[in-house]
Short mmCIF file of C-alpha atoms in Angstrom, two decimals:
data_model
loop_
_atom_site.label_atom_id
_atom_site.label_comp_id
_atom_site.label_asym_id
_atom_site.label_seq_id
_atom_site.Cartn_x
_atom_site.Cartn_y
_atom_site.Cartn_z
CA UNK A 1 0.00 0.00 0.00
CA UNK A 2 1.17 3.78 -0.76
CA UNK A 3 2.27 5.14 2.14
CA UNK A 4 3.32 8.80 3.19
CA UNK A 5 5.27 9.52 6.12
CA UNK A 6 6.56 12.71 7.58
CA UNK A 7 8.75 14.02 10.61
CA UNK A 8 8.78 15.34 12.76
CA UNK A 9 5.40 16.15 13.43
CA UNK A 10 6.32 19.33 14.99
CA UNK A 11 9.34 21.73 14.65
CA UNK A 12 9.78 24.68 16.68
CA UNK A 13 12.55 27.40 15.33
CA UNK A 14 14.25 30.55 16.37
CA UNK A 15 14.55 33.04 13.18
CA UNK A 16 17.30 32.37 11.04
CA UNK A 17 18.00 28.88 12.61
CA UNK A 18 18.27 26.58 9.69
CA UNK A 19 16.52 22.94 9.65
CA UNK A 20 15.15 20.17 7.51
CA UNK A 21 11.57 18.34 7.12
CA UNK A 22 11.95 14.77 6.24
CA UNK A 23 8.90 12.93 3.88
CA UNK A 24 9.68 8.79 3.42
CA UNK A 25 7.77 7.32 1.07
CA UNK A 26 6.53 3.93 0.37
CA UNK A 27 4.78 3.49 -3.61
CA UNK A 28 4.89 1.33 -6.05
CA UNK A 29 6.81 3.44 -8.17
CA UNK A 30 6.48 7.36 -8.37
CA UNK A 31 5.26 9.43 -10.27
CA UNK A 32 5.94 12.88 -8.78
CA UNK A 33 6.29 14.00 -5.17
CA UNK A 34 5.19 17.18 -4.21
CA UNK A 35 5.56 20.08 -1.70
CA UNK A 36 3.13 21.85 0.04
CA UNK A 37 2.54 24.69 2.54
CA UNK A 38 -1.00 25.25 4.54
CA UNK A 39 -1.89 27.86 6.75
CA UNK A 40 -4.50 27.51 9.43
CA UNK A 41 -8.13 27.45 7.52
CA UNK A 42 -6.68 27.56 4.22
CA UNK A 43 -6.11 25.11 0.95
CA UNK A 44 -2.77 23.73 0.13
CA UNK A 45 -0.33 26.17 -1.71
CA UNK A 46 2.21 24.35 -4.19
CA UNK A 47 5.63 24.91 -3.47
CA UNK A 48 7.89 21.78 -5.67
CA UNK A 49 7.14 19.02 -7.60
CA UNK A 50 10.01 16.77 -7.90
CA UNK A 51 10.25 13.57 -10.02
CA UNK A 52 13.28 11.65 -10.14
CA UNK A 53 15.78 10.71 -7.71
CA UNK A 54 18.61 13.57 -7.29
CA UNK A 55 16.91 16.30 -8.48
CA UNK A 56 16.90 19.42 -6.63
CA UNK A 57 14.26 22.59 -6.08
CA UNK A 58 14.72 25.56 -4.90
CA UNK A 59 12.29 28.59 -3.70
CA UNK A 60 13.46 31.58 -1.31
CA UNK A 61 14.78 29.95 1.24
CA UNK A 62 13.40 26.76 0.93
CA UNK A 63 14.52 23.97 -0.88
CA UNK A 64 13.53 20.63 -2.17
CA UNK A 65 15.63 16.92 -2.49
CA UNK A 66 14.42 13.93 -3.44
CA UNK A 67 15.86 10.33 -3.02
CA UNK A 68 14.18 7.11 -3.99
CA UNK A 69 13.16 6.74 -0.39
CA UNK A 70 12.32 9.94 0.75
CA UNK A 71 12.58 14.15 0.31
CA UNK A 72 13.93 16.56 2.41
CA UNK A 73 12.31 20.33 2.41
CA UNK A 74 15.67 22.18 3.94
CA UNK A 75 15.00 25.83 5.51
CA UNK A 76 17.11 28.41 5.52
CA UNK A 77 17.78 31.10 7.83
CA UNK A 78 13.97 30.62 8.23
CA UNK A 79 11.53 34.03 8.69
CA UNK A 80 8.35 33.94 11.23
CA UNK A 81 6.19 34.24 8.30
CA UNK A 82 7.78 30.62 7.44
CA UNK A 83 5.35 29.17 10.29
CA UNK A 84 2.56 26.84 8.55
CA UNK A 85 2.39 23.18 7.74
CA UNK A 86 4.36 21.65 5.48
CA UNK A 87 2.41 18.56 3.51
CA UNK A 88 4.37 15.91 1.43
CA UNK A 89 2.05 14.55 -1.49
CA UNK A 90 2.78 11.76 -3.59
CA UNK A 91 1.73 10.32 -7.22
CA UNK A 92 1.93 6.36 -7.22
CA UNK A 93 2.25 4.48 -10.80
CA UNK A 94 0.01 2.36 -9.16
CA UNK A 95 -2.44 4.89 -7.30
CA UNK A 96 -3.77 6.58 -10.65
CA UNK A 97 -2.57 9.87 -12.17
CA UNK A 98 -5.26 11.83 -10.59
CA UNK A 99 -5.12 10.90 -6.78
CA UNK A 100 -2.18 12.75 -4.26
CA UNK A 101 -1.71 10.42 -1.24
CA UNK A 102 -0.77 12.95 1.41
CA UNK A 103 0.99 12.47 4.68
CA UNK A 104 0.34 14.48 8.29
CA UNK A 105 2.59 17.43 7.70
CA UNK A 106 5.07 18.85 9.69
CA UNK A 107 3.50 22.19 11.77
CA UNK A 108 6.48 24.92 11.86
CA UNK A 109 6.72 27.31 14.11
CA UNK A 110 9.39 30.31 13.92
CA UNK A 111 9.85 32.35 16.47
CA UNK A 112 11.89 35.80 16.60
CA UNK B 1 -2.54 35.19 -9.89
CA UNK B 2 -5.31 32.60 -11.22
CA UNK B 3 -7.01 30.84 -7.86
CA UNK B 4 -9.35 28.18 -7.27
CA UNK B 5 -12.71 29.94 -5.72
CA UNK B 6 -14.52 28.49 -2.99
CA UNK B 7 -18.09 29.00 -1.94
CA UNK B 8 -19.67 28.83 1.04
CA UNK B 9 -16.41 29.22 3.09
CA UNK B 10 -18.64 27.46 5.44
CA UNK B 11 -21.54 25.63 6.16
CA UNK B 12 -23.70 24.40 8.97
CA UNK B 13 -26.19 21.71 7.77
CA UNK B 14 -28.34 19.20 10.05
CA UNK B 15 -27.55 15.36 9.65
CA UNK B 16 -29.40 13.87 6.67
CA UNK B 17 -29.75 17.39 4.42
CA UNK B 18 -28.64 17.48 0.88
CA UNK B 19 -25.58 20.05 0.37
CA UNK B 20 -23.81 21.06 -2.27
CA UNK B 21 -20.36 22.51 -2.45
CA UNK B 22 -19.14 24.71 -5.27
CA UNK B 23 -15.81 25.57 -6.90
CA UNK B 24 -14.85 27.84 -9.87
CA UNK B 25 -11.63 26.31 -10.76
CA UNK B 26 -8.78 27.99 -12.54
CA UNK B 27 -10.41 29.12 -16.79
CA UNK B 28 -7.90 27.18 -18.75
CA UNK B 29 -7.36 23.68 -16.19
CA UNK B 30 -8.79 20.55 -17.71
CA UNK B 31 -8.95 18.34 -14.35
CA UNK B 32 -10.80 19.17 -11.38
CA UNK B 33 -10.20 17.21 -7.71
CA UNK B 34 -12.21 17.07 -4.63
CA UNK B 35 -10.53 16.45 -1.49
CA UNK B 36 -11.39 16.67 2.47
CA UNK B 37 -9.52 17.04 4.99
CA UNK B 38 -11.17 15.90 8.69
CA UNK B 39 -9.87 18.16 11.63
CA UNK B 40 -6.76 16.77 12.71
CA UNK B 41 -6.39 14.33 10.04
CA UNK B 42 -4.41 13.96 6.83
CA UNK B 43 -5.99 15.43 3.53
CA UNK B 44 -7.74 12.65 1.61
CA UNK B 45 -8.51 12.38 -1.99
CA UNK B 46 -12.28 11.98 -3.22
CA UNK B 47 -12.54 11.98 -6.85
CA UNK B 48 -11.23 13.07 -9.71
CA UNK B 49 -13.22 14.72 -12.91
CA UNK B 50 -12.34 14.92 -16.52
CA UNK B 51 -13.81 15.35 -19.84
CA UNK B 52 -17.27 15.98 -18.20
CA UNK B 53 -17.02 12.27 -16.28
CA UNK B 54 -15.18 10.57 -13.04
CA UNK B 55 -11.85 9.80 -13.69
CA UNK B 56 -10.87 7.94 -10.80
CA UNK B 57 -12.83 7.97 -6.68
CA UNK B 58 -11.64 7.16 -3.89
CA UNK B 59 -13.61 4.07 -1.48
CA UNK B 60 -14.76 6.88 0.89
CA UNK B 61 -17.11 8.56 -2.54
CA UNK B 62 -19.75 6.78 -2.30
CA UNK B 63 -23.33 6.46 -3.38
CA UNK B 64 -24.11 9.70 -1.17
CA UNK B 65 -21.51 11.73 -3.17
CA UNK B 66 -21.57 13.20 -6.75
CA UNK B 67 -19.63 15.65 -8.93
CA UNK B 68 -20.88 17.82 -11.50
CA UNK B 69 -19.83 20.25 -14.16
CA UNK B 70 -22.89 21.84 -14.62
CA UNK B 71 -21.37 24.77 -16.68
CA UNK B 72 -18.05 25.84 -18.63
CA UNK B 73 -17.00 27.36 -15.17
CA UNK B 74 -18.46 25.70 -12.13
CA UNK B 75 -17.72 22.25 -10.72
CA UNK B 76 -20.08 21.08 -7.70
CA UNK B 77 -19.72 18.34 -5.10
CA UNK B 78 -23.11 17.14 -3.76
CA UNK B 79 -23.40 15.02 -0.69
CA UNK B 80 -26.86 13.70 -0.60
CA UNK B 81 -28.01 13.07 3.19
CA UNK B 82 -25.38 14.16 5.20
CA UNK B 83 -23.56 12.21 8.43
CA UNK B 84 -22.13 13.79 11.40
CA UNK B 85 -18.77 12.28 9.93
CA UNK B 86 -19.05 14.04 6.98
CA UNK B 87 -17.98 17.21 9.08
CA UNK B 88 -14.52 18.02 7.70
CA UNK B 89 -12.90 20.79 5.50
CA UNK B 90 -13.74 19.94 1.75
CA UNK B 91 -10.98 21.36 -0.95
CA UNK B 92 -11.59 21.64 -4.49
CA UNK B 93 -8.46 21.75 -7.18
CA UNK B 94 -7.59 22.02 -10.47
CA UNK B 95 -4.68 21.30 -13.06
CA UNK B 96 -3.40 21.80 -16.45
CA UNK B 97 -2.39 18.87 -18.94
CA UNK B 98 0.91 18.52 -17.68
CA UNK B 99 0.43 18.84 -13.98
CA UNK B 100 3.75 20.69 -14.02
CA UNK B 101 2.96 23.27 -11.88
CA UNK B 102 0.89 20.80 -9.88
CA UNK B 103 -2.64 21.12 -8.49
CA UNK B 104 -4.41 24.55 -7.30
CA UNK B 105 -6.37 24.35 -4.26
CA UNK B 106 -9.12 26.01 -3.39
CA UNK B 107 -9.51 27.85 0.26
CA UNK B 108 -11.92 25.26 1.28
CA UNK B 109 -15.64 24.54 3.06
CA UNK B 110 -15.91 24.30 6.37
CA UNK B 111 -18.92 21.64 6.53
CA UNK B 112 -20.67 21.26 10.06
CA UNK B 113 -23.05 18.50 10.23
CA UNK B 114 -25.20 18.71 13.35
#
């Protein structure tokens, strides 16, 4: 079964103290894994969509790895305004092209 | 910046009312999602529309659920006689062909079922 896991569930952060969100993954083959940031009340906003092992994205200060087990969403020098949730999404060769199977999400907190 | 519009933002309905949801997604997308997202939980997919018909559900759209495209510009989720579990946050999104810039979500409804 296609499975999403993410860690930790919580991160708390002083401003401009650098970290990294971890996203393992368990398909039967990928498709495409993406990024996501949500705010309290609100929909998903897309940040990456990575699809092959090595590849690299990069936003601000925020930036996206992939391996073929799992992706890593480094921060850097992270900003309060950097506080949401963070949501890993996956597309399975198995699991359809249409359906994301999406794991908790790490909650971020950055305090000055 | 195109977006993915939303209405109601949210809704209180009693358990075993018809509702419908409704979602403008982005002009020129050709696939439109449904997904919910129960309080605390993980965000789960529903179903998937293209080409006026389901491309692909999910086991939790069931006989109580339906999608429509009743228009070039609206896309609807109906929920025939609501449960108390259908209380979660329901998102509508939308993509291109090539997914590239992957799937726009919507700012949700907030559905209460009392």
């Amino acid at each position: 079964e296609d499975q999403v896991t993410q860690s930790p569930e919580a991160l708390r952060l002083q401003e401009g103290e650098s970290s990294s969100l971890n996203c393992s993954y368990t398909v039967s083959g990928l498709r495409g894994l993406f990024w996501y940031r949500q705010d309290p009340g609100k929909g998903p906003e897309f940040l990456f969509t990575l699809y092959s092992a090595g590849e690299e994205k990069e936003k601000e200060r925020l930036k996206a790895t992939l391996t073929k087990k799992e992706s890593f969403l480094h921060i850097t020098a992270p900003k309060p305004e950097d506080s949401a949730t963070y949501l890993c999404a996956v597309q399975s060769l198995s699991g359809g092209y249409n359906k994301l199977i999406f794991g908790a999400g790490t909650r971020l907190a950055v305090h000055p | 910046e195109p977006e993915v519009t939303q209405t109601p933002s949210h809704q209180v309905t009693q358990m075993g009312q018809e509702v419908i949801l409704r979602c403008v997604p982005i002009s020129n997308h050709l696939y439109f999602y449904w997904y919910r997202q129960i309080l605390g939980q993980k965000v789960e997919f529903l179903v998937s529309f293209y080409n006026n018909e389901i491309s692909e559900k999910s086991e939790i759209f069931d006989d109580q659920f339906s999608v429509e495209r009743p228009d070039g510009s609206n896309f609807t989720l109906k929920i025939r006689s609501t449960k108390l579990e259908d209380s979660a946050m329901y998102f509508c999104a939308s993509s291109d062909r090539d997914r590239a810039y992957g799937y726009t979500f919507g700012s949700g409804t907030r559905l209460t079922v009392v």
